[in-house]
Amino acid sequence: MNINVWFLPVVISFGIALVHIIFKRAGRNVRRWISLIGAIGALGACLYSMFINYNVLSSGEILGLVFAALISFIGLFSISYSQWYNPEANFVYDGLLFLFLGGMFGVVLSHSLIALYIYWEIMTVASFFLILFKDTQESRRASLKYIVMTGVGSMFLLFGILGAWMVELNILWKHIFFACVLIGTGVKMGLFPLHTWLPDAYTAAPTPASAMFSGVMVKTGIYTLIRFYFAIFQPSWSLGWDAIMMVIGVITLLGGVFLALIQHDIKRLLAYHSISQIGYIFLGIACGTQIGLVGALYHAINHAIFKSLLFLGAGVLIKETGSRNLEDYGGLAGKLPLTFGVMTVAALSISGVPPFNGFVSKWIIFQALLAKNTGFSVFALVAALLGSVLTLASFIKVLNDSFMGVRKAKVSVPTVGKSPFMSIPLVLLAVGCLLFGVFPGFVTERFLFPSIGEYLLLNISLIKMASFYGWLAICFIAVIFILSRRWIKGVRKTSVFVGGEILSAEDTAFDGAHFYGTVKDIAPLKRFYSAEVSGMLDIYRRGLQFLPRIGKCVRAATVNAVNAVYEKGSVFLSKWVERLRLLQNGYLAKYLIWFFAGLIIIMEVIRR
Amino acid sequence: MFLNNILFWIIATPFLAAFAVKLLPVRVAIKAGMLFLLAQLTLCGVIAAPVFSSKVLYLVIKNIFFVADPLSFVFGITSVFIGVFIYLFAVGYFAEEAPREQQKFAFWGLVFVGSMMGVVFSDNLISLYFFWELAGLCSWRLIGFYRKDEHLLKADKAFLITSAGAGFMLLGFAYIYIITGSMSISQIMNMQVSPFVFALVFLGVLTKSATLPFHTWLPDASVAPTPVTSFLHAAVLVKIGVYGLARLFGTTLIVSGNVMWAGYLALLSSFAAGVIAMRETDIKRILAFSTVSQLGFMVAGLMVFNPIATRGVVIFYVAHALGKGCLFLCAGIIEKFFGTKDIKQMGGLMKKAPLLTYAFLFSMLSVAGFPPLPGFYGKLETITGMLVGGHVFYGLFAILTSALTLMYMMRLFSNVFMGDGMEIKTERKGFAPMGVAAVLLATSSLVLGVMLVL
């Protein structure tokens, strides 16, 4: 393997970050091209490395390279998009993006776990500053929460890494170390009890950065977990974890999607969907079988594509209306046809509709759950299917609220200009959604199977079948399209009358947000929602309330008690010392008695 | 022989400088002290190469041995290095004080550094004890610097606790002499002592490095002026305990029994102090409890008697000294900015002092153990050593404490630097040297981290 090429993406990213800091006074155009050339260079380095090293790589290295390529693609698209989105961003922002990219490349390309951890923390600190970048009250809170939760998580990861490095351990400690790894990576992935930083951070960060967070940063957690689970902790001994991981996956999946249903903030909604999709990936890993792993990896790749597409599309909406609230949108389809198209593709993709990529990977994960055939896995399968349906329901709300209906007059912001920096990434990502859905065999056979190692047990035809369904769906859509062109002559538009009065379009429009508002009142979900809103489930906020209370008790037990001992002791001592003064009352006769007594004692001692 | 003479001058410079600042005009006292420390730092730099090429330097003055080996050298040079920055900081901090006060600080600070030099380079248990107590005496004078009644009480407390511990330690030294027949550290190498002797010496260490039952003097000592607290926490006083433990039981003597309890006590102290720091609202007390927590971690790292862990503790000592020194200097600046020590009344410093924010943030992350800052390497090696030695519980505790460190540090950071802006009194003069000192310390922390990674 050519080691010089191997770390080129890391070197390029850090180098470009340094260039941005050095040439901080350079013009906007210069910095834009530095960024783009850097991102393209990193992408090229990844692909070149993959090309020249392909035959000599071990399975783990292929896995790393697949993730590196994914990171460089999403990174390039986000950086290109951010040239349109925040053109006024300063050198700090550009430098941070590349520092962040370099950290992620380092995580997936390192050969040593300690190096992985170091890059992991570089990534954490860079993303902390990215969340902080807007410097509003919201972003300050979110970044703080982010750094505390992920920082604590990464310390657990470090402990897991050190534990994995020690081989001679009994099984109990191995379980504890695995739990540490799971906590460490789970915080980064957003597994359910540890997910609470994620909606806040995604909402507060600049949109291109949110796309990178959701698209690829979360994936580094998945990469690390897979490396641990399959390479270091063998699935054979961790059998007991399958059921636990599956339950966690199901909770993450359903919790994320149920919380997404009631959101009005588009970025927050996407963040909760991100959690839910991580649940799918985690279910795939939890199967512990090769097909499950292929499904998880493929879903990770696909999720990166469609979720970053969704975030970038949401960024267009935010830029257009100046608001993140879904209720402020409406009727934007005519104005933003490209965004409408790509968002529809992404929404169908995330809901698992053929022929898009989300369907294929979910299909593989469902197959894996079926093949596993335990009680938990069948339960998980049902939950996963339900999750898919709810995802679709939630995205219909998004599409309806933002693109259909009438334009709300609340927000009036001048229309933003079009730019190839924005449209090319969107189109390419949408094309990616389709291609990965129609030709799943290319990535899975060429990159994912080798990265798992042995794949004799794997039934490839299952995946081919997904491709078949994709083609079927395309044919179906094409037929409907052709027929509809022939049969439907045109849309009839007419006014709405109530009591002879013509109602305005705004009055008759039905708001998706209100329609889905009823979900909140479903009996079992009501408590869940109120708990989440009030922060009951927020492990960070609970911890911040809980720890100072403990601190008060500990302080009483140690500091105050010890101080009391010192004070009482000194009072006691001085009282007794006071009594000794009786011996020293100033009369010569008494001193003479002491003198003679001492003399007698000394003489007695000397005599013996 | 030339190098041995340099070792003599390294130990003698602070004491000579202390008397020199008494003779010099009072206005230049602190600046002169800084220059003397710089000279001393240069001397340390001269002997760095021979010391690290494992050429041990000996110095004999009238039967008292002084030895420079890598362990003592690292502890010594770190104190001097931080001492220089503390003096630079003090130039600004004491700018509005009476010149006589400045001279007093310069004098006692130099004696303080000198006693640290004496402790780390002593090859003789009695001379070690002598300088140990000298450091305690200086700390008594410096904690009660303004001679107010409540300050004097705290100073008395610190001095009484540490010197009582030192008395037990002296008893332990006597036992070591009875067992081994020698007071010279280089002659008692690899000899066995009983856990009882260890416990006696460990009492001295516990009191000096502020571990659980004897830790209360350290937070109370934060009433002292900031350069003094910085000296206490980062450069000189509490690190003497860690050095003593590392020197006597980390590299020299072997304890013949099981002394796991000592490590557990230290870890308990570390954890308790971390939890208490979540509750405190006085910025200097938070940092003081943080020091107690980190010291507990270091003592626990030494208690596994593993070379990897010992090396990790030494690295972490340097990282903590740089980081905590900078944090205290920042705290001094913040205190002057806001005119209060209560973090509830602070906020929004980030926009007003960005460089200070970064200095604080990086030092804080270094102490909490974030790569690529040096604190990470220290923690990494220490915890690795704990696990390799089979003390997995120690490792788990240490990780939990690190997590706690991050939490209370971020709490402090968010309260002071984030949030809405507050009224800031920027009328004071002397911010320039204070800011420069803090930023330079943070930079040196970063540079050390990058050097360790390469």
PDB file of C-alpha atoms in Angstrom, chain B residues 216-411:
ATOM      1  CA  THR B 216      -9.370  21.959  52.540  1.00  0.00           C
ATOM      2  CA  TRP B 217      -6.448  24.326  52.919  1.00  0.00           C
ATOM      3  CA  LEU B 218      -5.947  24.572  49.157  1.00  0.00           C
ATOM      4  CA  PRO B 219      -9.352  26.060  48.210  1.00  0.00           C
ATOM      5  CA  ASP B 220      -9.138  28.312  51.246  1.00  0.00           C
ATOM      6  CA  ALA B 221      -5.748  29.516  50.093  1.00  0.00           C
ATOM      7  CA  SER B 222      -7.390  31.048  47.027  1.00  0.00           C
ATOM      8  CA  VAL B 223      -7.874  34.240  49.031  1.00  0.00           C
ATOM      9  CA  ALA B 224      -4.257  35.031  48.169  1.00  0.00           C
ATOM     10  CA  PRO B 225      -3.365  37.355  45.278  1.00  0.00           C
ATOM     11  CA  THR B 226      -3.557  35.590  41.914  1.00  0.00           C
ATOM     12  CA  PRO B 227       0.188  35.299  41.198  1.00  0.00           C
ATOM     13  CA  VAL B 228       0.523  33.573  44.556  1.00  0.00           C
ATOM     14  CA  THR B 229      -2.284  31.104  43.898  1.00  0.00           C
ATOM     15  CA  SER B 230      -0.771  30.452  40.534  1.00  0.00           C
ATOM     16  CA  PHE B 231       2.516  29.656  42.265  1.00  0.00           C
ATOM     17  CA  LEU B 232       0.773  27.401  44.759  1.00  0.00           C
ATOM     18  CA  HIS B 233      -1.229  25.438  42.204  1.00  0.00           C
ATOM     19  CA  ALA B 234       0.886  25.371  39.121  1.00  0.00           C
ATOM     20  CA  ALA B 235       4.505  25.916  39.823  1.00  0.00           C
ATOM     21  CA  VAL B 236       5.652  25.113  43.286  1.00  0.00           C
ATOM     22  CA  LEU B 237       3.808  24.041  46.332  1.00  0.00           C
ATOM     23  CA  VAL B 238       1.357  21.254  45.657  1.00  0.00           C
ATOM     24  CA  LYS B 239       3.602  19.714  43.031  1.00  0.00           C
ATOM     25  CA  ILE B 240       6.244  19.145  45.676  1.00  0.00           C
ATOM     26  CA  GLY B 241       4.052  16.383  47.084  1.00  0.00           C
ATOM     27  CA  VAL B 242       3.757  14.718  43.704  1.00  0.00           C
ATOM     28  CA  TYR B 243       7.489  15.054  43.201  1.00  0.00           C
ATOM     29  CA  GLY B 244       8.243  13.559  46.590  1.00  0.00           C
ATOM     30  CA  LEU B 245       6.058  10.578  45.877  1.00  0.00           C
ATOM     31  CA  ALA B 246       7.455  10.106  42.386  1.00  0.00           C
ATOM     32  CA  ARG B 247      11.001  10.413  43.639  1.00  0.00           C
ATOM     33  CA  LEU B 248      10.782   8.220  46.716  1.00  0.00           C
ATOM     34  CA  PHE B 249       8.319   5.532  45.726  1.00  0.00           C
ATOM     35  CA  GLY B 250       8.042   5.942  41.976  1.00  0.00           C
ATOM     36  CA  THR B 251      11.693   5.471  41.223  1.00  0.00           C
ATOM     37  CA  THR B 252      13.635   4.706  44.381  1.00  0.00           C
ATOM     38  CA  LEU B 253      12.106   2.638  47.148  1.00  0.00           C
ATOM     39  CA  ILE B 254       9.972  -0.455  46.846  1.00  0.00           C
ATOM     40  CA  VAL B 255       7.035  -0.953  49.167  1.00  0.00           C
ATOM     41  CA  SER B 256       6.926  -4.528  50.372  1.00  0.00           C
ATOM     42  CA  GLY B 257       3.182  -4.647  51.046  1.00  0.00           C
ATOM     43  CA  ASN B 258      -0.067  -3.786  49.431  1.00  0.00           C
ATOM     44  CA  VAL B 259      -0.730  -0.052  49.383  1.00  0.00           C
ATOM     45  CA  MET B 260      -3.691  -0.002  47.041  1.00  0.00           C
ATOM     46  CA  TRP B 261      -5.663   1.981  49.608  1.00  0.00           C
ATOM     47  CA  ALA B 262      -3.496   4.987  48.917  1.00  0.00           C
ATOM     48  CA  GLY B 263      -4.482   5.014  45.277  1.00  0.00           C
ATOM     49  CA  TYR B 264      -8.140   4.584  46.111  1.00  0.00           C
ATOM     50  CA  LEU B 265      -7.953   7.440  48.585  1.00  0.00           C
ATOM     51  CA  ALA B 266      -6.430   9.643  45.908  1.00  0.00           C
ATOM     52  CA  LEU B 267      -9.057   8.648  43.370  1.00  0.00           C
ATOM     53  CA  LEU B 268     -11.828   9.293  45.858  1.00  0.00           C
ATOM     54  CA  SER B 269     -10.334  12.699  46.515  1.00  0.00           C
ATOM     55  CA  SER B 270     -10.104  13.308  42.806  1.00  0.00           C
ATOM     56  CA  PHE B 271     -13.729  12.387  42.233  1.00  0.00           C
ATOM     57  CA  ALA B 272     -15.099  14.248  45.257  1.00  0.00           C
ATOM     58  CA  ALA B 273     -13.234  17.417  44.369  1.00  0.00           C
ATOM     59  CA  GLY B 274     -14.547  17.191  40.823  1.00  0.00           C
ATOM     60  CA  VAL B 275     -18.110  16.932  42.046  1.00  0.00           C
ATOM     61  CA  ILE B 276     -17.646  19.792  44.488  1.00  0.00           C
ATOM     62  CA  ALA B 277     -16.308  21.953  41.672  1.00  0.00           C
ATOM     63  CA  MET B 278     -19.664  21.547  39.942  1.00  0.00           C
ATOM     64  CA  ARG B 279     -21.245  23.339  42.875  1.00  0.00           C
ATOM     65  CA  GLU B 280     -18.847  26.162  43.674  1.00  0.00           C
ATOM     66  CA  THR B 281     -19.437  29.631  42.275  1.00  0.00           C
ATOM     67  CA  ASP B 282     -16.154  31.343  43.128  1.00  0.00           C
ATOM     68  CA  ILE B 283     -13.906  31.118  40.065  1.00  0.00           C
ATOM     69  CA  LYS B 284     -10.718  30.625  42.054  1.00  0.00           C
ATOM     70  CA  ARG B 285     -12.285  28.011  44.304  1.00  0.00           C
ATOM     71  CA  ILE B 286     -13.492  26.076  41.250  1.00  0.00           C
ATOM     72  CA  LEU B 287      -9.979  26.082  39.883  1.00  0.00           C
ATOM     73  CA  ALA B 288      -8.626  25.110  43.281  1.00  0.00           C
ATOM     74  CA  PHE B 289     -10.932  22.114  43.535  1.00  0.00           C
ATOM     75  CA  SER B 290      -9.932  21.252  40.002  1.00  0.00           C
ATOM     76  CA  THR B 291      -6.324  21.194  41.178  1.00  0.00           C
ATOM     77  CA  VAL B 292      -7.275  18.882  44.048  1.00  0.00           C
ATOM     78  CA  SER B 293      -8.960  16.638  41.520  1.00  0.00           C
ATOM     79  CA  GLN B 294      -5.998  16.554  39.149  1.00  0.00           C
ATOM     80  CA  LEU B 295      -3.566  16.010  42.009  1.00  0.00           C
ATOM     81  CA  GLY B 296      -5.583  13.026  43.139  1.00  0.00           C
ATOM     82  CA  PHE B 297      -5.319  11.682  39.621  1.00  0.00           C
ATOM     83  CA  MET B 298      -1.563  12.144  39.611  1.00  0.00           C
ATOM     84  CA  VAL B 299      -1.095  10.496  42.993  1.00  0.00           C
ATOM     85  CA  ALA B 300      -3.261   7.578  41.883  1.00  0.00           C
ATOM     86  CA  GLY B 301      -1.195   7.294  38.720  1.00  0.00           C
ATOM     87  CA  LEU B 302       1.953   7.024  40.826  1.00  0.00           C
ATOM     88  CA  MET B 303       0.334   4.472  43.123  1.00  0.00           C
ATOM     89  CA  VAL B 304       0.182   1.781  40.454  1.00  0.00           C
ATOM     90  CA  PHE B 305       4.028   1.680  40.426  1.00  0.00           C
ATOM     91  CA  ASN B 306       4.152   1.207  36.702  1.00  0.00           C
ATOM     92  CA  PRO B 307       6.852   2.936  34.605  1.00  0.00           C
ATOM     93  CA  ILE B 308       4.339   3.874  31.905  1.00  0.00           C
ATOM     94  CA  ALA B 309       2.008   5.422  34.453  1.00  0.00           C
ATOM     95  CA  THR B 310       4.870   7.235  36.159  1.00  0.00           C
ATOM     96  CA  ARG B 311       5.993   8.719  32.869  1.00  0.00           C
ATOM     97  CA  GLY B 312       2.391   9.673  32.162  1.00  0.00           C
ATOM     98  CA  VAL B 313       2.150  11.426  35.509  1.00  0.00           C
ATOM     99  CA  VAL B 314       5.294  13.411  34.763  1.00  0.00           C
ATOM    100  CA  ILE B 315       3.898  14.491  31.389  1.00  0.00           C
ATOM    101  CA  PHE B 316       0.584  15.325  32.987  1.00  0.00           C
ATOM    102  CA  TYR B 317       2.391  17.257  35.688  1.00  0.00           C
ATOM    103  CA  VAL B 318       3.949  19.499  33.055  1.00  0.00           C
ATOM    104  CA  ALA B 319       0.672  19.817  31.167  1.00  0.00           C
ATOM    105  CA  HIS B 320      -1.254  20.606  34.314  1.00  0.00           C
ATOM    106  CA  ALA B 321       1.326  23.107  35.459  1.00  0.00           C
ATOM    107  CA  LEU B 322       1.161  24.974  32.148  1.00  0.00           C
ATOM    108  CA  GLY B 323      -2.600  24.685  31.868  1.00  0.00           C
ATOM    109  CA  LYS B 324      -3.523  25.460  35.443  1.00  0.00           C
ATOM    110  CA  GLY B 325      -0.957  28.241  35.619  1.00  0.00           C
ATOM    111  CA  CYS B 326      -2.567  29.850  32.613  1.00  0.00           C
ATOM    112  CA  LEU B 327      -6.069  29.279  34.004  1.00  0.00           C
ATOM    113  CA  PHE B 328      -5.189  31.032  37.238  1.00  0.00           C
ATOM    114  CA  LEU B 329      -3.600  33.910  35.384  1.00  0.00           C
ATOM    115  CA  CYS B 330      -6.755  34.177  33.267  1.00  0.00           C
ATOM    116  CA  ALA B 331      -8.827  34.031  36.445  1.00  0.00           C
ATOM    117  CA  GLY B 332      -6.803  36.919  37.819  1.00  0.00           C
ATOM    118  CA  ILE B 333      -7.484  38.977  34.713  1.00  0.00           C
ATOM    119  CA  ILE B 334     -11.177  38.047  34.779  1.00  0.00           C
ATOM    120  CA  GLU B 335     -11.397  38.987  38.413  1.00  0.00           C
ATOM    121  CA  LYS B 336      -9.942  42.387  37.662  1.00  0.00           C
ATOM    122  CA  PHE B 337     -12.252  42.765  34.663  1.00  0.00           C
ATOM    123  CA  PHE B 338     -15.435  42.147  36.558  1.00  0.00           C
ATOM    124  CA  GLY B 339     -14.383  43.197  40.010  1.00  0.00           C
ATOM    125  CA  THR B 340     -15.851  40.006  41.464  1.00  0.00           C
ATOM    126  CA  LYS B 341     -14.982  36.354  41.809  1.00  0.00           C
ATOM    127  CA  ASP B 342     -18.551  35.087  41.554  1.00  0.00           C
ATOM    128  CA  ILE B 343     -19.129  33.400  38.203  1.00  0.00           C
ATOM    129  CA  LYS B 344     -22.876  33.978  38.414  1.00  0.00           C
ATOM    130  CA  GLN B 345     -22.258  37.675  37.946  1.00  0.00           C
ATOM    131  CA  MET B 346     -20.023  37.276  34.909  1.00  0.00           C
ATOM    132  CA  GLY B 347     -20.674  36.673  31.245  1.00  0.00           C
ATOM    133  CA  GLY B 348     -19.979  37.707  27.702  1.00  0.00           C
ATOM    134  CA  LEU B 349     -16.243  38.099  27.921  1.00  0.00           C
ATOM    135  CA  MET B 350     -15.801  36.257  24.646  1.00  0.00           C
ATOM    136  CA  LYS B 351     -16.483  39.256  22.446  1.00  0.00           C
ATOM    137  CA  LYS B 352     -14.511  41.660  24.585  1.00  0.00           C
ATOM    138  CA  ALA B 353     -11.366  39.579  25.013  1.00  0.00           C
ATOM    139  CA  PRO B 354     -11.094  36.933  22.280  1.00  0.00           C
ATOM    140  CA  LEU B 355      -7.419  36.137  22.865  1.00  0.00           C
ATOM    141  CA  LEU B 356      -8.034  35.589  26.550  1.00  0.00           C
ATOM    142  CA  THR B 357     -10.928  33.312  25.623  1.00  0.00           C
ATOM    143  CA  TYR B 358      -8.727  31.154  23.449  1.00  0.00           C
ATOM    144  CA  ALA B 359      -5.989  31.050  26.066  1.00  0.00           C
ATOM    145  CA  PHE B 360      -8.520  29.950  28.672  1.00  0.00           C
ATOM    146  CA  LEU B 361     -10.188  27.452  26.365  1.00  0.00           C
ATOM    147  CA  PHE B 362      -7.001  25.728  25.276  1.00  0.00           C
ATOM    148  CA  SER B 363      -5.589  25.543  28.784  1.00  0.00           C
ATOM    149  CA  MET B 364      -8.890  24.186  29.993  1.00  0.00           C
ATOM    150  CA  LEU B 365      -9.030  21.551  27.282  1.00  0.00           C
ATOM    151  CA  SER B 366      -5.448  20.614  28.054  1.00  0.00           C
ATOM    152  CA  VAL B 367      -6.282  20.041  31.707  1.00  0.00           C
ATOM    153  CA  ALA B 368      -9.389  18.098  30.744  1.00  0.00           C
ATOM    154  CA  GLY B 369      -7.309  15.954  28.383  1.00  0.00           C
ATOM    155  CA  PHE B 370      -8.216  16.873  24.838  1.00  0.00           C
ATOM    156  CA  PRO B 371      -5.762  16.003  22.089  1.00  0.00           C
ATOM    157  CA  PRO B 372      -3.520  17.342  20.692  1.00  0.00           C
ATOM    158  CA  LEU B 373      -2.890  19.280  23.884  1.00  0.00           C
ATOM    159  CA  PRO B 374      -0.289  17.904  26.302  1.00  0.00           C
ATOM    160  CA  GLY B 375      -2.778  16.966  29.040  1.00  0.00           C
ATOM    161  CA  PHE B 376      -4.121  14.281  26.763  1.00  0.00           C
ATOM    162  CA  TYR B 377      -0.775  12.502  26.480  1.00  0.00           C
ATOM    163  CA  GLY B 378      -0.352  12.593  30.219  1.00  0.00           C
ATOM    164  CA  LYS B 379      -3.778  11.138  30.845  1.00  0.00           C
ATOM    165  CA  LEU B 380      -3.375   8.630  28.039  1.00  0.00           C
ATOM    166  CA  GLU B 381      -0.107   7.234  29.363  1.00  0.00           C
ATOM    167  CA  THR B 382      -1.271   7.279  32.970  1.00  0.00           C
ATOM    168  CA  ILE B 383      -4.469   5.414  32.224  1.00  0.00           C
ATOM    169  CA  THR B 384      -2.615   3.024  29.943  1.00  0.00           C
ATOM    170  CA  GLY B 385      -0.199   2.353  32.757  1.00  0.00           C
ATOM    171  CA  MET B 386      -3.079   1.752  35.145  1.00  0.00           C
ATOM    172  CA  LEU B 387      -4.651  -0.748  32.780  1.00  0.00           C
ATOM    173  CA  VAL B 388      -1.369  -2.453  31.989  1.00  0.00           C
ATOM    174  CA  GLY B 389      -0.711  -2.801  35.693  1.00  0.00           C
ATOM    175  CA  GLY B 390      -4.070  -4.512  35.990  1.00  0.00           C
ATOM    176  CA  HIS B 391      -5.764  -1.718  37.938  1.00  0.00           C
ATOM    177  CA  VAL B 392      -8.770  -1.418  35.693  1.00  0.00           C
ATOM    178  CA  PHE B 393     -10.886   0.238  38.396  1.00  0.00           C
ATOM    179  CA  TYR B 394      -8.301   2.977  38.690  1.00  0.00           C
ATOM    180  CA  GLY B 395      -8.623   3.559  34.966  1.00  0.00           C
ATOM    181  CA  LEU B 396     -12.403   3.700  35.091  1.00  0.00           C
ATOM    182  CA  PHE B 397     -12.307   6.158  37.983  1.00  0.00           C
ATOM    183  CA  ALA B 398      -9.738   8.278  36.197  1.00  0.00           C
ATOM    184  CA  ILE B 399     -11.905   8.420  33.081  1.00  0.00           C
ATOM    185  CA  LEU B 400     -14.942   9.429  35.097  1.00  0.00           C
ATOM    186  CA  THR B 401     -12.900  12.150  36.740  1.00  0.00           C
ATOM    187  CA  SER B 402     -11.743  13.394  33.353  1.00  0.00           C
ATOM    188  CA  ALA B 403     -15.346  13.572  32.234  1.00  0.00           C
ATOM    189  CA  LEU B 404     -16.203  15.532  35.372  1.00  0.00           C
ATOM    190  CA  THR B 405     -13.284  17.862  34.706  1.00  0.00           C
ATOM    191  CA  LEU B 406     -14.638  18.623  31.280  1.00  0.00           C
ATOM    192  CA  MET B 407     -18.094  19.281  32.715  1.00  0.00           C
ATOM    193  CA  TYR B 408     -17.153  21.743  35.424  1.00  0.00           C
ATOM    194  CA  MET B 409     -14.622  23.441  33.206  1.00  0.00           C
ATOM    195  CA  MET B 410     -17.219  23.956  30.507  1.00  0.00           C
ATOM    196  CA  ARG B 411     -19.623  25.230  33.145  1.00  0.00           C
TER     197      ARG B 411
END
